[in-house]
Amino acid sequence: MAPEVIFGHTYTYTADYYSVGVLLLLMVTGDMLSVGKTIKDAKHNIALRRDTLTTSRFIKRYPNVSHECCDLIVKLITTSQHLRIGAKNRIDEIFQHNWFDDIDIDSVNKENIMRLTEVSPNKYTQYWENKEVKALKNMNKTVIDDG
C-alpha cells in the first residue's frame, strides 16, 4: 500500500505505480517491501525510508539486479507521490526509463491492444475450462441449488 494511502492523504494513480514497484522488487529479488505490522509501525518505517531510500543502497543490497532495475524500483517506491516516476507524464515517463531501453514499447502496446480486441469473452474463458474450474462451477451450482 502506498504511503499516501497509509497516511490517509489524497492519492492518485501514482499509488498504483508504487504497487508496481513493490511487485517488481518482489519479482526480481524475492523480497517483499515491508512497512510494519501496525499503522504506527508503517508510518515510522515510511518516514525512515524517506531519508534512506537511494539507488546506490539498492545496488549494494541487490548486486545481482541491474543498476537500471534498482533505479526504476527506487523511483517507483519513493515515498513522495509527487516525486514518484510517472507523476508528471504518467506511464510514458515510466517507459522512458532506461530499464526499458531495449524494448520497443510502442510495438508491445500495439501487440497487446490487438490481442485484447481479438478476444471475445467465450474465447477467453475457454482457456480456463479445466477440471478444477468445472469442479468449482459444479460445487457453486450445488450450493446455489441447495440455497
PDB file of C-alpha atoms in Angstrom:
ATOM      1  CA  MET A   1       0.000   0.000   0.000  1.00  0.00           C
ATOM      2  CA  ALA A   2       1.407   3.378  -0.978  1.00  0.00           C
ATOM      3  CA  PRO A   3       2.494   5.713   1.824  1.00  0.00           C
ATOM      4  CA  GLU A   4      -0.101   8.321   0.901  1.00  0.00           C
ATOM      5  CA  VAL A   5      -2.839   5.725   1.325  1.00  0.00           C
ATOM      6  CA  ILE A   6      -1.455   4.585   4.700  1.00  0.00           C
ATOM      7  CA  PHE A   7      -1.269   8.184   5.904  1.00  0.00           C
ATOM      8  CA  GLY A   8      -4.822   8.873   4.724  1.00  0.00           C
ATOM      9  CA  HIS A   9      -3.731  11.570   2.276  1.00  0.00           C
ATOM     10  CA  THR A  10      -5.378  12.238  -1.043  1.00  0.00           C
ATOM     11  CA  TYR A  11      -3.851   9.938  -3.612  1.00  0.00           C
ATOM     12  CA  THR A  12      -3.792   9.500  -7.364  1.00  0.00           C
ATOM     13  CA  TYR A  13      -2.785   6.922  -9.954  1.00  0.00           C
ATOM     14  CA  THR A  14       0.789   7.186  -8.650  1.00  0.00           C
ATOM     15  CA  ALA A  15      -0.273   4.937  -5.755  1.00  0.00           C
ATOM     16  CA  ASP A  16      -0.624   2.203  -8.385  1.00  0.00           C
ATOM     17  CA  TYR A  17       2.893   2.932  -9.623  1.00  0.00           C
ATOM     18  CA  TYR A  18       4.115   2.400  -6.066  1.00  0.00           C
ATOM     19  CA  SER A  19       2.421  -1.016  -6.123  1.00  0.00           C
ATOM     20  CA  VAL A  20       4.141  -1.813  -9.422  1.00  0.00           C
ATOM     21  CA  GLY A  21       7.463  -1.010  -7.753  1.00  0.00           C
ATOM     22  CA  VAL A  22       6.670  -3.312  -4.839  1.00  0.00           C
ATOM     23  CA  LEU A  23       5.753  -6.118  -7.250  1.00  0.00           C
ATOM     24  CA  LEU A  24       8.868  -5.550  -9.368  1.00  0.00           C
ATOM     25  CA  LEU A  25      11.011  -5.708  -6.229  1.00  0.00           C
ATOM     26  CA  LEU A  26       9.343  -8.973  -5.249  1.00  0.00           C
ATOM     27  CA  MET A  27       9.753 -10.475  -8.718  1.00  0.00           C
ATOM     28  CA  VAL A  28      13.433  -9.659  -9.185  1.00  0.00           C
ATOM     29  CA  THR A  29      14.698 -10.141  -5.616  1.00  0.00           C
ATOM     30  CA  GLY A  30      12.148 -12.281  -3.801  1.00  0.00           C
ATOM     31  CA  ASP A  31      11.989  -9.589  -1.113  1.00  0.00           C
ATOM     32  CA  MET A  32       8.747  -8.014  -0.013  1.00  0.00           C
ATOM     33  CA  LEU A  33       8.776  -4.356   0.918  1.00  0.00           C
ATOM     34  CA  SER A  34       7.581  -4.425   4.496  1.00  0.00           C
ATOM     35  CA  VAL A  35       6.211  -1.381   6.235  1.00  0.00           C
ATOM     36  CA  GLY A  36       5.287  -2.915   9.568  1.00  0.00           C
ATOM     37  CA  LYS A  37       2.569  -4.780  11.424  1.00  0.00           C
ATOM     38  CA  THR A  38       0.663  -1.738  12.639  1.00  0.00           C
ATOM     39  CA  ILE A  39      -0.192   1.645  11.159  1.00  0.00           C
ATOM     40  CA  LYS A  40       2.114   3.222  13.739  1.00  0.00           C
ATOM     41  CA  ASP A  41       4.989   0.951  12.606  1.00  0.00           C
ATOM     42  CA  ALA A  42       4.195   1.691   8.968  1.00  0.00           C
ATOM     43  CA  LYS A  43       4.260   5.448   9.471  1.00  0.00           C
ATOM     44  CA  HIS A  44       7.560   5.212  11.350  1.00  0.00           C
ATOM     45  CA  ASN A  45       9.197   2.950   8.747  1.00  0.00           C
ATOM     46  CA  ILE A  46       7.961   5.066   5.842  1.00  0.00           C
ATOM     47  CA  ALA A  47       9.441   8.155   7.478  1.00  0.00           C
ATOM     48  CA  LEU A  48      12.776   6.331   7.869  1.00  0.00           C
ATOM     49  CA  ARG A  49      12.694   5.112   4.269  1.00  0.00           C
ATOM     50  CA  ARG A  50      12.129   8.665   3.051  1.00  0.00           C
ATOM     51  CA  ASP A  51      15.669   9.504   4.143  1.00  0.00           C
ATOM     52  CA  THR A  52      17.441   6.260   3.299  1.00  0.00           C
ATOM     53  CA  LEU A  53      15.943   5.042   0.015  1.00  0.00           C
ATOM     54  CA  THR A  54      18.590   5.534  -2.655  1.00  0.00           C
ATOM     55  CA  THR A  55      19.560   3.734  -5.819  1.00  0.00           C
ATOM     56  CA  SER A  56      23.139   3.252  -4.605  1.00  0.00           C
ATOM     57  CA  ARG A  57      21.909   1.481  -1.452  1.00  0.00           C
ATOM     58  CA  PHE A  58      19.646  -0.728  -3.543  1.00  0.00           C
ATOM     59  CA  ILE A  59      22.534  -1.635  -5.843  1.00  0.00           C
ATOM     60  CA  LYS A  60      24.686  -2.594  -2.845  1.00  0.00           C
ATOM     61  CA  ARG A  61      21.876  -4.659  -1.338  1.00  0.00           C
ATOM     62  CA  TYR A  62      20.991  -6.388  -4.627  1.00  0.00           C
ATOM     63  CA  PRO A  63      24.253  -6.756  -6.576  1.00  0.00           C
ATOM     64  CA  ASN A  64      22.715  -9.315  -8.962  1.00  0.00           C
ATOM     65  CA  VAL A  65      19.984  -6.915 -10.082  1.00  0.00           C
ATOM     66  CA  SER A  66      20.851  -4.462 -12.845  1.00  0.00           C
ATOM     67  CA  HIS A  67      21.546  -0.886 -11.851  1.00  0.00           C
ATOM     68  CA  GLU A  68      18.747   0.216 -14.172  1.00  0.00           C
ATOM     69  CA  CYS A  69      16.238  -2.075 -12.471  1.00  0.00           C
ATOM     70  CA  CYS A  70      17.315  -0.916  -9.000  1.00  0.00           C
ATOM     71  CA  ASP A  71      16.926   2.687 -10.110  1.00  0.00           C
ATOM     72  CA  LEU A  72      13.457   2.053 -11.503  1.00  0.00           C
ATOM     73  CA  ILE A  73      12.323   0.312  -8.318  1.00  0.00           C
ATOM     74  CA  VAL A  74      13.593   3.177  -6.162  1.00  0.00           C
ATOM     75  CA  LYS A  75      11.819   5.709  -8.372  1.00  0.00           C
ATOM     76  CA  LEU A  76       8.585   3.700  -8.195  1.00  0.00           C
ATOM     77  CA  ILE A  77       8.602   3.212  -4.423  1.00  0.00           C
ATOM     78  CA  THR A  78       9.718   6.668  -3.435  1.00  0.00           C
ATOM     79  CA  THR A  79       7.617   7.864  -0.510  1.00  0.00           C
ATOM     80  CA  SER A  80       6.617  11.158  -2.144  1.00  0.00           C
ATOM     81  CA  GLN A  81       3.856  10.620  -4.671  1.00  0.00           C
ATOM     82  CA  HIS A  82       4.781  13.930  -6.332  1.00  0.00           C
ATOM     83  CA  LEU A  83       8.374  12.819  -6.917  1.00  0.00           C
ATOM     84  CA  ARG A  84       7.484   9.252  -7.940  1.00  0.00           C
ATOM     85  CA  ILE A  85       8.293   8.318 -11.501  1.00  0.00           C
ATOM     86  CA  GLY A  86       5.154   8.691 -13.580  1.00  0.00           C
ATOM     87  CA  ALA A  87       3.798  11.607 -11.550  1.00  0.00           C
ATOM     88  CA  LYS A  88       4.487  14.089 -14.361  1.00  0.00           C
ATOM     89  CA  ASN A  89       3.886  12.172 -17.581  1.00  0.00           C
ATOM     90  CA  ARG A  90       2.108   9.064 -16.350  1.00  0.00           C
ATOM     91  CA  ILE A  91       3.071   5.710 -17.839  1.00  0.00           C
ATOM     92  CA  ASP A  92       5.063   7.309 -20.673  1.00  0.00           C
ATOM     93  CA  GLU A  93       7.513   8.665 -18.107  1.00  0.00           C
ATOM     94  CA  ILE A  94       7.989   5.179 -16.701  1.00  0.00           C
ATOM     95  CA  PHE A  95       8.511   3.648 -20.132  1.00  0.00           C
ATOM     96  CA  GLN A  96      11.155   6.295 -20.875  1.00  0.00           C
ATOM     97  CA  HIS A  97      13.251   4.960 -18.001  1.00  0.00           C
ATOM     98  CA  ASN A  98      16.486   3.393 -19.242  1.00  0.00           C
ATOM     99  CA  TRP A  99      15.488  -0.053 -17.923  1.00  0.00           C
ATOM    100  CA  PHE A 100      13.158  -0.200 -20.945  1.00  0.00           C
ATOM    101  CA  ASP A 101      15.796   0.944 -23.469  1.00  0.00           C
ATOM    102  CA  ASP A 102      15.957  -2.407 -25.278  1.00  0.00           C
ATOM    103  CA  ILE A 103      12.181  -2.751 -25.519  1.00  0.00           C
ATOM    104  CA  ASP A 104      10.098  -1.257 -28.298  1.00  0.00           C
ATOM    105  CA  ILE A 105       7.238  -0.150 -26.052  1.00  0.00           C
ATOM    106  CA  ASP A 106       5.105   1.052 -28.965  1.00  0.00           C
ATOM    107  CA  SER A 107       5.101  -2.379 -30.606  1.00  0.00           C
ATOM    108  CA  VAL A 108       4.449  -4.111 -27.273  1.00  0.00           C
ATOM    109  CA  ASN A 109       1.490  -1.828 -26.599  1.00  0.00           C
ATOM    110  CA  LYS A 110       0.069  -2.290 -30.092  1.00  0.00           C
ATOM    111  CA  GLU A 111       0.517  -6.048 -29.882  1.00  0.00           C
ATOM    112  CA  ASN A 112      -1.262  -6.252 -26.516  1.00  0.00           C
ATOM    113  CA  ILE A 113      -4.059  -3.975 -27.673  1.00  0.00           C
ATOM    114  CA  MET A 114      -4.562  -6.166 -30.728  1.00  0.00           C
ATOM    115  CA  ARG A 115      -4.724  -9.258 -28.538  1.00  0.00           C
ATOM    116  CA  LEU A 116      -7.279  -7.668 -26.248  1.00  0.00           C
ATOM    117  CA  THR A 117      -9.509  -6.587 -29.120  1.00  0.00           C
ATOM    118  CA  GLU A 118      -9.362 -10.052 -30.701  1.00  0.00           C
ATOM    119  CA  VAL A 119     -10.506 -11.901 -27.592  1.00  0.00           C
ATOM    120  CA  SER A 120     -14.189 -12.488 -27.103  1.00  0.00           C
ATOM    121  CA  PRO A 121     -15.499 -13.446 -23.659  1.00  0.00           C
ATOM    122  CA  ASN A 122     -16.189 -17.042 -24.722  1.00  0.00           C
ATOM    123  CA  LYS A 123     -12.819 -17.402 -26.396  1.00  0.00           C
ATOM    124  CA  TYR A 124     -11.105 -16.036 -23.279  1.00  0.00           C
ATOM    125  CA  THR A 125     -12.873 -18.268 -20.796  1.00  0.00           C
ATOM    126  CA  GLN A 126     -12.253 -21.440 -22.786  1.00  0.00           C
ATOM    127  CA  TYR A 127      -8.663 -21.384 -21.566  1.00  0.00           C
ATOM    128  CA  TRP A 128      -9.884 -21.658 -18.007  1.00  0.00           C
ATOM    129  CA  GLU A 129     -12.143 -24.606 -18.667  1.00  0.00           C
ATOM    130  CA  ASN A 130     -10.270 -27.349 -16.891  1.00  0.00           C
ATOM    131  CA  LYS A 131     -11.187 -29.958 -14.315  1.00  0.00           C
ATOM    132  CA  GLU A 132     -10.653 -27.678 -11.329  1.00  0.00           C
ATOM    133  CA  VAL A 133     -12.774 -24.877 -12.746  1.00  0.00           C
ATOM    134  CA  LYS A 134     -15.540 -27.289 -13.758  1.00  0.00           C
ATOM    135  CA  ALA A 135     -15.485 -28.808 -10.285  1.00  0.00           C
ATOM    136  CA  LEU A 136     -15.752 -25.373  -8.717  1.00  0.00           C
ATOM    137  CA  LYS A 137     -18.626 -24.480 -11.026  1.00  0.00           C
ATOM    138  CA  ASN A 138     -20.419 -27.693 -10.077  1.00  0.00           C
ATOM    139  CA  MET A 139     -19.873 -27.004  -6.374  1.00  0.00           C
ATOM    140  CA  ASN A 140     -21.192 -23.496  -6.873  1.00  0.00           C
ATOM    141  CA  LYS A 141     -24.301 -24.814  -8.642  1.00  0.00           C
ATOM    142  CA  THR A 142     -24.862 -27.258  -5.807  1.00  0.00           C
ATOM    143  CA  VAL A 143     -24.622 -24.510  -3.224  1.00  0.00           C
ATOM    144  CA  ILE A 144     -26.913 -22.271  -5.234  1.00  0.00           C
ATOM    145  CA  ASP A 145     -29.403 -25.094  -5.869  1.00  0.00           C
ATOM    146  CA  ASP A 146     -29.488 -26.063  -2.175  1.00  0.00           C
ATOM    147  CA  GLY A 147     -29.919 -22.461  -1.034  1.00  0.00           C
TER     148      GLY A 147
END
